[in-house]
Phi, psi and omega in degrees: 000129191285139163296123174299123196298337182268109183250177164314313191296310176320309178289305182310292195299315176294333181289317188292310191292310170331293190279348168261335165112351194199150168307310170338280195290320175315306190300322184289314168306340195244359188042059143222165180286152221278314185301316171323300165303306188303318167316299157001276172314292174314315184313302188300320199266349156310313172285325158271011164059052180228174153248121170292311195230141171210147213277111170279088179060243181267346175280139178254121185239132203280161180253158190324310190286325173308311171337283186305316179300311176303324187278325164281335171303287189329323183288327181292282173325313183303298180324307189307308196304316175310295175325305171309311193288318174319302185311315186285336180284309185315322195288321174297333186096022178259132191265149194302320179208154185241128182267137174222138172243126193264122191276159182309329166293359184242153173262129187276013175291275185317347185278307179285358166273312179292342173290317179300318190278342176294287189323321179300322181271337191208069195294330197283337188282138182254143175254134169233113171261144165201159198260121169221186201216116169057269191263345187284330173291328162269354173300315191293324179281328185284317182268016188058020179296334179230168166273330187205144151244149185248123186065042185270142191286162159289149350287127180308140158301151191268026178300149189253132169101014178252135172228116193238143184214104169336125169236356171176167161227171173238155180250110175274152169218153173283120181249153176211169185279156183311330176262015192273155180296349182269327154336334184276317163330125201252337182243153161333148172237145190276145197290324173276019167260347190278332195289358176283337192248148180282127199244132178270111202251150167258119189297130146324131183255055173251122195250002173235340189254165180269139175310141186270176192223042187307154154053037158287146187236104202286126172094348183282156180280136178263156169241105187261144177220141185279016158203161184304320196301331185277306172319307172313305184322286186313316182286329193287329183306307167120024179305319203187198182227168180178167176278156177197153180288137186300314182299340171262009185218017177307315185297316175298318183308304187295323165267028175039055152272320163248143175262128176267136175271149192259127185249141186305317194240099181284170185283131181291171184287144190229123171300119180234153194241147144275126175221143191203158176279156183281326175289352185279111162278348190303133185285333180299308181302329196282333205261327167315292205295317179302300190295325177280333169287300182308336174284002189040049186315123181231160201243000000 
C-alpha cells in the first residue's frame, strides 16, 4: 500500500499558514524554519499536481483547491484530536460514549438541561439519546442497547443487576377534544361507557418482550401512534380519546384545547424511574446519573 501524499504534518502546516497568513509566522507557531514549511507544501503540491497557495503581496493565500483540501483536512485533524482525547478518557476510566433512552412519557427539557451541564465538563464524551415507549424502554437497557434509561415506567423488571431510582411520578387523566360528546357529560364516566369511542394508543417499542397494554380502553376502536407527542396531536385533532400525563398537557387544558373527562375511577399515579446496570462502572455514567438525581429531575 502506497503512503498517501497528505500527511497529518502537511495538514497542520497548511492550517498554520492559512491562520497566520505567511510561511514565516506559521513557522514561528510550529517551531520550525520557514524553509521546512516550504518544502512540505512544495512536496504536497508536486504529489497532488495542484497549486495550494498563491502570493498576494506578503500574504500566502489559499487557492480554491487549497481551500477545499484544508476545509476537509481540518475535519481529519478534529477527528484525530477527538480520538486522542477519547483514548485518554478511556484510559482514565471515562467511557467515550453514553447511550440514553428517554421514555416517550417524559418532557425531556430538564433532561437536556442536565446533559448540557454535564457536557460543559466532559466535552469529549459523546451522548446518544433515543426515544422508547413503555417496556421498550426497559428492554433497551436489558439488551444493552443503552447505558441509561430516563422516565422508565413502573414496574421495574425483576432482572438482576438493574439499579433503579424513582425520579418522579405522573398522574394520567382522560382527555378529549372540546367538541367530543364526552366533553358535554355533566357526571363522572364509568369505564364501561368508553368502549364506544376511538382510543388513541401509543405503540410499545419493545421488540423482544411482550408489549405492555397500559391505559387501554376495552372494546374501543384504536388509533395507534409511535410517541406521546403524536398522541397529544391526535387527540387535539379530534381523532379519539386517551389518557395523558397532566404535566404534558397543562397548557392545552388551560387554553381549553383539551377537556379532562371526570371518571368514577381515576387512574392511579404512575412512578417513573432512572435506571442503569450496576455492572457498568464508567465514571461518565456515574457522574451523569448523580447529576440527574441531585438536580431532582422532574418530568
